[in-house]
Amino acid sequence: MADLAQEPDMPGALAPAQPVHGGPDALGAARHDFSTNSNACGPCPQALAAVQQADATRYPDPAYTHLRARLAAFHGVAPARIVLAASASEFIHRVTALAAQRGVRAVALPAHSYGDYAQAAQARGLRLLRPADAGHAAAGLHWACDPSSPLGGADPAWAAWRGARSGASEHAAAGALRVLDCAYAPLRLHTGHGVAGPRAWEVPDTGLATWQFWTPNKALGLTGVRAAYAIAPPGADADVAALHALAPSWLVGAHGVALLDCWADPATQHWLAHCLPVLRDWKARQQALCADLGWAVVTGSQANYFCAQVPAAGVQAAVRHLRTHGIQVRDCRSFGLPGTVRLGVLPPASQDALRWAWLAGKGR
């Protein structure tokens, strides 16, 4: 996912140079790409087949009647609460536009977060507030992501929202838009109580005034297929209508429809459940490898990725060195974490390639 880069020689600069992404860059796709959080067990065979068999010769139903009903049944909500999106980023921009229409002037962000939250707000002249900033609780739009990015831990804002069943709390003003980014929830490998079980990623429909939005392409290992959906909180009919009015026609193409339809299939969920223990084993091995290299692994990640502090005077130079050896990691400067990289969990062969490339750079 993307984040906003700041010019390194312009301290405090607000205007982004360009979005910073994990994944393929100007050199193409790295052979061993640790920079994204995609499911390394993928692609999901069922989802890949569905995408390959999608009929791209016809328009989808512009109302997505069947797909919305299928996703609604999957989550146990009414179809009217399902809002489709071209991608997570598209929904972030659209819901921020809705907030601006409603007169919101400030957006509350996690301490470290996906850059499109900030980009969408800045594009509309909205003030950005982190948890330590005055007025954070009074913002009109609040974002949470659980597990968080880039650290992979529990988001304190989401925990606070769940603890405030009656609506407003010190973490969000009454009437504020609250949005939970569930991008990494299906790839949660651990909980605060131990190992995550099948469909432990589900967010209960508690009746809280919180939007959820979902991007299954990561869990399915098909990040090149752009499609997402949101679940509106109960009683948000006016906001649902406003979001539909802000959207262009045919938000999701035939391949995205196929992906989302397959996501709700029991066979797909069975495949995903079997991925989680494999990813847990790979993660433990990868964290041990990083520690053996002298990297300080940041604790607390519950997901299929984690961060580590790299013992190098020039982290950017180290990242470039790895890239020349077919290894790509995510520099976390744009997240506000200099000296830190994020690594998606990859199979042992890729981990061994990382070890070799790092030691080669140190002349060992």
CSV table of N, CA, C and O in Angstrom, one decimal, residues 173-230:
chain,number,residue,atom,x,y,z
A,173,ALA,N,-15.8,12.3,18.5
A,173,ALA,CA,-16.9,13.1,18.8
A,173,ALA,C,-18.2,12.4,18.3
A,173,ALA,O,-18.2,11.7,17.4
A,174,ALA,N,-19.3,12.8,19.0
A,174,ALA,CA,-20.6,12.3,18.6
A,174,ALA,C,-20.9,12.8,17.2
A,174,ALA,O,-20.6,13.9,16.8
A,175,GLY,N,-21.4,11.9,16.3
A,175,GLY,CA,-21.7,12.3,14.9
A,175,GLY,C,-20.5,12.2,14.0
A,175,GLY,O,-20.7,12.4,12.8
A,176,ALA,N,-19.3,11.9,14.5
A,176,ALA,CA,-18.2,11.8,13.6
A,176,ALA,C,-18.2,10.5,12.7
A,176,ALA,O,-18.8,9.5,13.2
A,177,LEU,N,-17.7,10.6,11.5
A,177,LEU,CA,-17.5,9.4,10.7
A,177,LEU,C,-16.4,8.6,11.2
A,177,LEU,O,-15.3,9.1,11.4
A,178,ARG,N,-16.6,7.3,11.5
A,178,ARG,CA,-15.5,6.5,12.0
A,178,ARG,C,-15.4,5.3,11.0
A,178,ARG,O,-16.4,4.6,10.7
A,179,VAL,N,-14.2,5.1,10.5
A,179,VAL,CA,-14.0,4.1,9.5
A,179,VAL,C,-12.8,3.1,9.9
A,179,VAL,O,-11.7,3.6,10.3
A,180,LEU,N,-13.2,1.8,9.9
A,180,LEU,CA,-12.2,0.8,10.3
A,180,LEU,C,-11.7,0.1,9.0
A,180,LEU,O,-12.5,-0.5,8.3
A,181,ASP,N,-10.4,0.2,8.8
A,181,ASP,CA,-9.8,-0.4,7.6
A,181,ASP,C,-9.4,-1.8,8.0
A,181,ASP,O,-8.6,-2.1,8.9
A,182,CYS,N,-10.1,-2.8,7.3
A,182,CYS,CA,-10.0,-4.2,7.6
A,182,CYS,C,-9.1,-4.9,6.6
A,182,CYS,O,-9.1,-6.1,6.5
A,183,ALA,N,-8.2,-4.2,6.0
A,183,ALA,CA,-7.4,-4.7,4.9
A,183,ALA,C,-6.6,-6.0,5.3
A,183,ALA,O,-6.4,-6.9,4.6
A,184,TYR,N,-6.1,-5.9,6.6
A,184,TYR,CA,-5.2,-7.0,7.0
A,184,TYR,C,-5.8,-8.0,8.0
A,184,TYR,O,-5.2,-8.9,8.4
A,185,ALA,N,-7.1,-7.7,8.3
A,185,ALA,CA,-7.8,-8.6,9.3
A,185,ALA,C,-7.8,-10.0,8.9
A,185,ALA,O,-7.6,-10.9,9.7
A,186,PRO,N,-8.1,-10.4,7.6
A,186,PRO,CA,-8.1,-11.8,7.2
A,186,PRO,C,-6.7,-12.5,7.3
A,186,PRO,O,-6.6,-13.7,7.3
A,187,LEU,N,-5.7,-11.7,7.4
A,187,LEU,CA,-4.3,-12.2,7.5
A,187,LEU,C,-3.8,-12.1,9.0
A,187,LEU,O,-2.5,-12.1,9.2
A,188,ARG,N,-4.7,-11.9,9.9
A,188,ARG,CA,-4.2,-11.9,11.3
A,188,ARG,C,-3.8,-13.3,11.7
A,188,ARG,O,-4.6,-14.3,11.6
A,189,LEU,N,-2.6,-13.4,12.2
A,189,LEU,CA,-2.0,-14.7,12.6
A,189,LEU,C,-2.1,-15.0,14.1
A,189,LEU,O,-2.0,-16.1,14.5
A,190,HIS,N,-2.1,-13.9,14.8
A,190,HIS,CA,-2.2,-14.0,16.3
A,190,HIS,C,-3.2,-13.0,16.8
A,190,HIS,O,-3.5,-12.0,16.2
A,191,THR,N,-3.7,-13.2,18.0
A,191,THR,CA,-4.5,-12.2,18.7
A,191,THR,C,-3.9,-11.9,20.0
A,191,THR,O,-2.8,-12.5,20.3
A,192,GLY,N,-4.5,-11.1,20.8
A,192,GLY,CA,-3.9,-10.8,22.1
A,192,GLY,C,-4.0,-12.0,23.0
A,192,GLY,O,-3.4,-12.0,24.1
A,193,HIS,N,-4.7,-13.0,22.6
A,193,HIS,CA,-4.9,-14.2,23.5
A,193,HIS,C,-4.3,-15.4,22.9
A,193,HIS,O,-4.5,-16.5,23.4
A,194,GLY,N,-3.5,-15.3,21.8
A,194,GLY,CA,-2.9,-16.5,21.2
A,194,GLY,C,-3.1,-16.5,19.7
A,194,GLY,O,-3.3,-15.5,19.0
A,195,VAL,N,-3.1,-17.8,19.2
A,195,VAL,CA,-3.2,-18.0,17.8
A,195,VAL,C,-4.6,-17.7,17.3
A,195,VAL,O,-5.6,-18.0,17.9
A,196,ALA,N,-4.7,-17.0,16.1
A,196,ALA,CA,-6.0,-16.7,15.5
A,196,ALA,C,-6.6,-18.0,14.8
A,196,ALA,O,-5.9,-18.7,14.1
A,197,GLY,N,-7.8,-18.2,15.0
A,197,GLY,CA,-8.5,-19.4,14.4
A,197,GLY,C,-9.2,-19.0,13.1
A,197,GLY,O,-9.2,-17.8,12.7
A,198,PRO,N,-9.8,-20.0,12.5
A,198,PRO,CA,-10.5,-19.7,11.2
A,198,PRO,C,-11.6,-18.6,11.4
A,198,PRO,O,-12.4,-18.6,12.4
A,199,ARG,N,-11.6,-17.7,10.5
A,199,ARG,CA,-12.5,-16.5,10.5
A,199,ARG,C,-12.5,-15.7,11.7
A,199,ARG,O,-13.4,-15.0,12.1
A,200,ALA,N,-11.4,-15.8,12.5
A,200,ALA,CA,-11.2,-15.0,13.6
A,200,ALA,C,-11.1,-13.5,13.2
A,200,ALA,O,-11.1,-12.6,14.0
A,201,TRP,N,-10.9,-13.3,11.9
A,201,TRP,CA,-10.7,-11.9,11.4
A,201,TRP,C,-12.1,-11.2,11.3
A,201,TRP,O,-12.1,-10.0,11.1
A,202,GLU,N,-13.2,-11.9,11.5
A,202,GLU,CA,-14.5,-11.2,11.3
A,202,GLU,C,-14.7,-10.1,12.3
A,202,GLU,O,-14.3,-10.3,13.5
A,203,VAL,N,-15.2,-9.0,11.9
A,203,VAL,CA,-15.6,-7.9,12.8
A,203,VAL,C,-17.0,-8.0,13.2
A,203,VAL,O,-17.9,-8.0,12.3
A,204,PRO,N,-17.4,-8.3,14.4
A,204,PRO,CA,-18.8,-8.4,14.8
A,204,PRO,C,-19.6,-7.2,14.4
A,204,PRO,O,-19.1,-6.1,14.6
A,205,ASP,N,-20.8,-7.4,14.0
A,205,ASP,CA,-21.7,-6.3,13.7
A,205,ASP,C,-22.4,-5.9,15.0
A,205,ASP,O,-23.5,-6.3,15.3
A,206,THR,N,-21.7,-5.1,15.8
A,206,THR,CA,-22.1,-4.7,17.1
A,206,THR,C,-23.1,-3.6,17.2
A,206,THR,O,-23.6,-3.3,18.2
A,207,GLY,N,-23.4,-3.0,16.0
A,207,GLY,CA,-24.3,-1.8,16.0
A,207,GLY,C,-23.5,-0.5,16.2
A,207,GLY,O,-24.2,0.5,16.3
A,208,LEU,N,-22.2,-0.6,16.4
A,208,LEU,CA,-21.5,0.7,16.5
A,208,LEU,C,-21.5,1.5,15.3
A,208,LEU,O,-21.7,1.0,14.2
A,209,ALA,N,-21.4,2.8,15.4
A,209,ALA,CA,-21.5,3.7,14.3
A,209,ALA,C,-20.2,3.8,13.6
A,209,ALA,O,-19.5,4.8,13.5
A,210,THR,N,-19.7,2.6,13.1
A,210,THR,CA,-18.4,2.5,12.5
A,210,THR,C,-18.5,1.8,11.1
A,210,THR,O,-19.2,0.7,11.0
A,211,TRP,N,-17.9,2.4,10.1
A,211,TRP,CA,-17.8,1.8,8.8
A,211,TRP,C,-16.7,0.8,8.8
A,211,TRP,O,-15.7,1.0,9.4
A,212,GLN,N,-16.9,-0.3,8.1
A,212,GLN,CA,-15.8,-1.3,7.8
A,212,GLN,C,-15.6,-1.3,6.3
A,212,GLN,O,-16.5,-1.2,5.6
A,213,PHE,N,-14.3,-1.3,5.9
A,213,PHE,CA,-14.1,-1.6,4.5
A,213,PHE,C,-13.0,-2.7,4.3
A,213,PHE,O,-12.1,-2.8,5.1
A,214,TRP,N,-13.2,-3.5,3.3
A,214,TRP,CA,-12.5,-4.8,3.1
A,214,TRP,C,-11.9,-4.8,1.7
A,214,TRP,O,-12.5,-4.4,0.7
A,215,THR,N,-10.7,-5.3,1.7
A,215,THR,CA,-9.9,-5.5,0.4
A,215,THR,C,-9.4,-6.9,0.3
A,215,THR,O,-8.2,-7.1,0.7
A,216,PRO,N,-10.1,-7.9,-0.1
A,216,PRO,CA,-9.7,-9.3,0.0
A,216,PRO,C,-8.5,-9.6,-1.0
A,216,PRO,O,-8.0,-10.7,-0.8
A,217,ASN,N,-8.2,-8.8,-1.9
A,217,ASN,CA,-7.1,-9.1,-2.8
A,217,ASN,C,-5.8,-9.5,-2.1
A,217,ASN,O,-5.0,-10.3,-2.6
A,218,LYS,N,-5.5,-8.9,-0.9
A,218,LYS,CA,-4.3,-9.2,-0.2
A,218,LYS,C,-4.4,-10.6,0.3
A,218,LYS,O,-3.4,-11.4,0.2
A,219,ALA,N,-5.5,-10.9,1.0
A,219,ALA,CA,-5.6,-12.3,1.6
A,219,ALA,C,-5.6,-13.4,0.5
A,219,ALA,O,-5.2,-14.5,0.8
A,220,LEU,N,-6.1,-13.0,-0.7
A,220,LEU,CA,-6.1,-14.0,-1.8
A,220,LEU,C,-4.9,-14.0,-2.6
A,220,LEU,O,-4.8,-14.8,-3.6
A,221,GLY,N,-3.9,-13.2,-2.3
A,221,GLY,CA,-2.7,-13.1,-3.1
A,221,GLY,C,-2.8,-12.7,-4.5
A,221,GLY,O,-2.1,-13.1,-5.4
A,222,LEU,N,-3.8,-11.7,-4.7
A,222,LEU,CA,-4.1,-11.2,-6.1
A,222,LEU,C,-4.2,-9.7,-6.0
A,222,LEU,O,-5.2,-9.1,-6.4
A,223,THR,N,-3.1,-9.1,-5.6
A,223,THR,CA,-3.2,-7.6,-5.3
A,223,THR,C,-3.4,-6.8,-6.6
A,223,THR,O,-3.8,-5.6,-6.6
A,224,GLY,N,-3.1,-7.4,-7.8
A,224,GLY,CA,-3.3,-6.7,-9.0
A,224,GLY,C,-4.7,-6.6,-9.4
A,224,GLY,O,-5.0,-5.8,-10.4
A,225,VAL,N,-5.6,-7.3,-8.8
A,225,VAL,CA,-7.1,-7.1,-9.1
A,225,VAL,C,-7.6,-6.1,-8.1
A,225,VAL,O,-7.6,-6.4,-6.9
A,226,ARG,N,-8.1,-5.0,-8.6
A,226,ARG,CA,-8.5,-3.9,-7.7
A,226,ARG,C,-10.0,-4.0,-7.5
A,226,ARG,O,-10.8,-3.8,-8.4
A,227,ALA,N,-10.4,-4.2,-6.3
A,227,ALA,CA,-11.8,-4.3,-5.9
A,227,ALA,C,-11.9,-4.3,-4.4
A,227,ALA,O,-11.1,-4.9,-3.7
A,228,ALA,N,-12.9,-3.7,-3.9
A,228,ALA,CA,-13.1,-3.6,-2.4
A,228,ALA,C,-14.6,-3.3,-2.1
A,228,ALA,O,-15.4,-3.1,-3.1
A,229,TYR,N,-14.9,-3.4,-0.9
A,229,TYR,CA,-16.3,-3.0,-0.5
A,229,TYR,C,-16.3,-2.5,1.0
A,229,TYR,O,-15.4,-2.8,1.7
A,230,ALA,N,-17.4,-1.8,1.3
A,230,ALA,CA,-17.5,-1.3,2.7
A,230,ALA,C,-18.9,-1.8,3.2
A,230,ALA,O,-19.8,-2.1,2.5
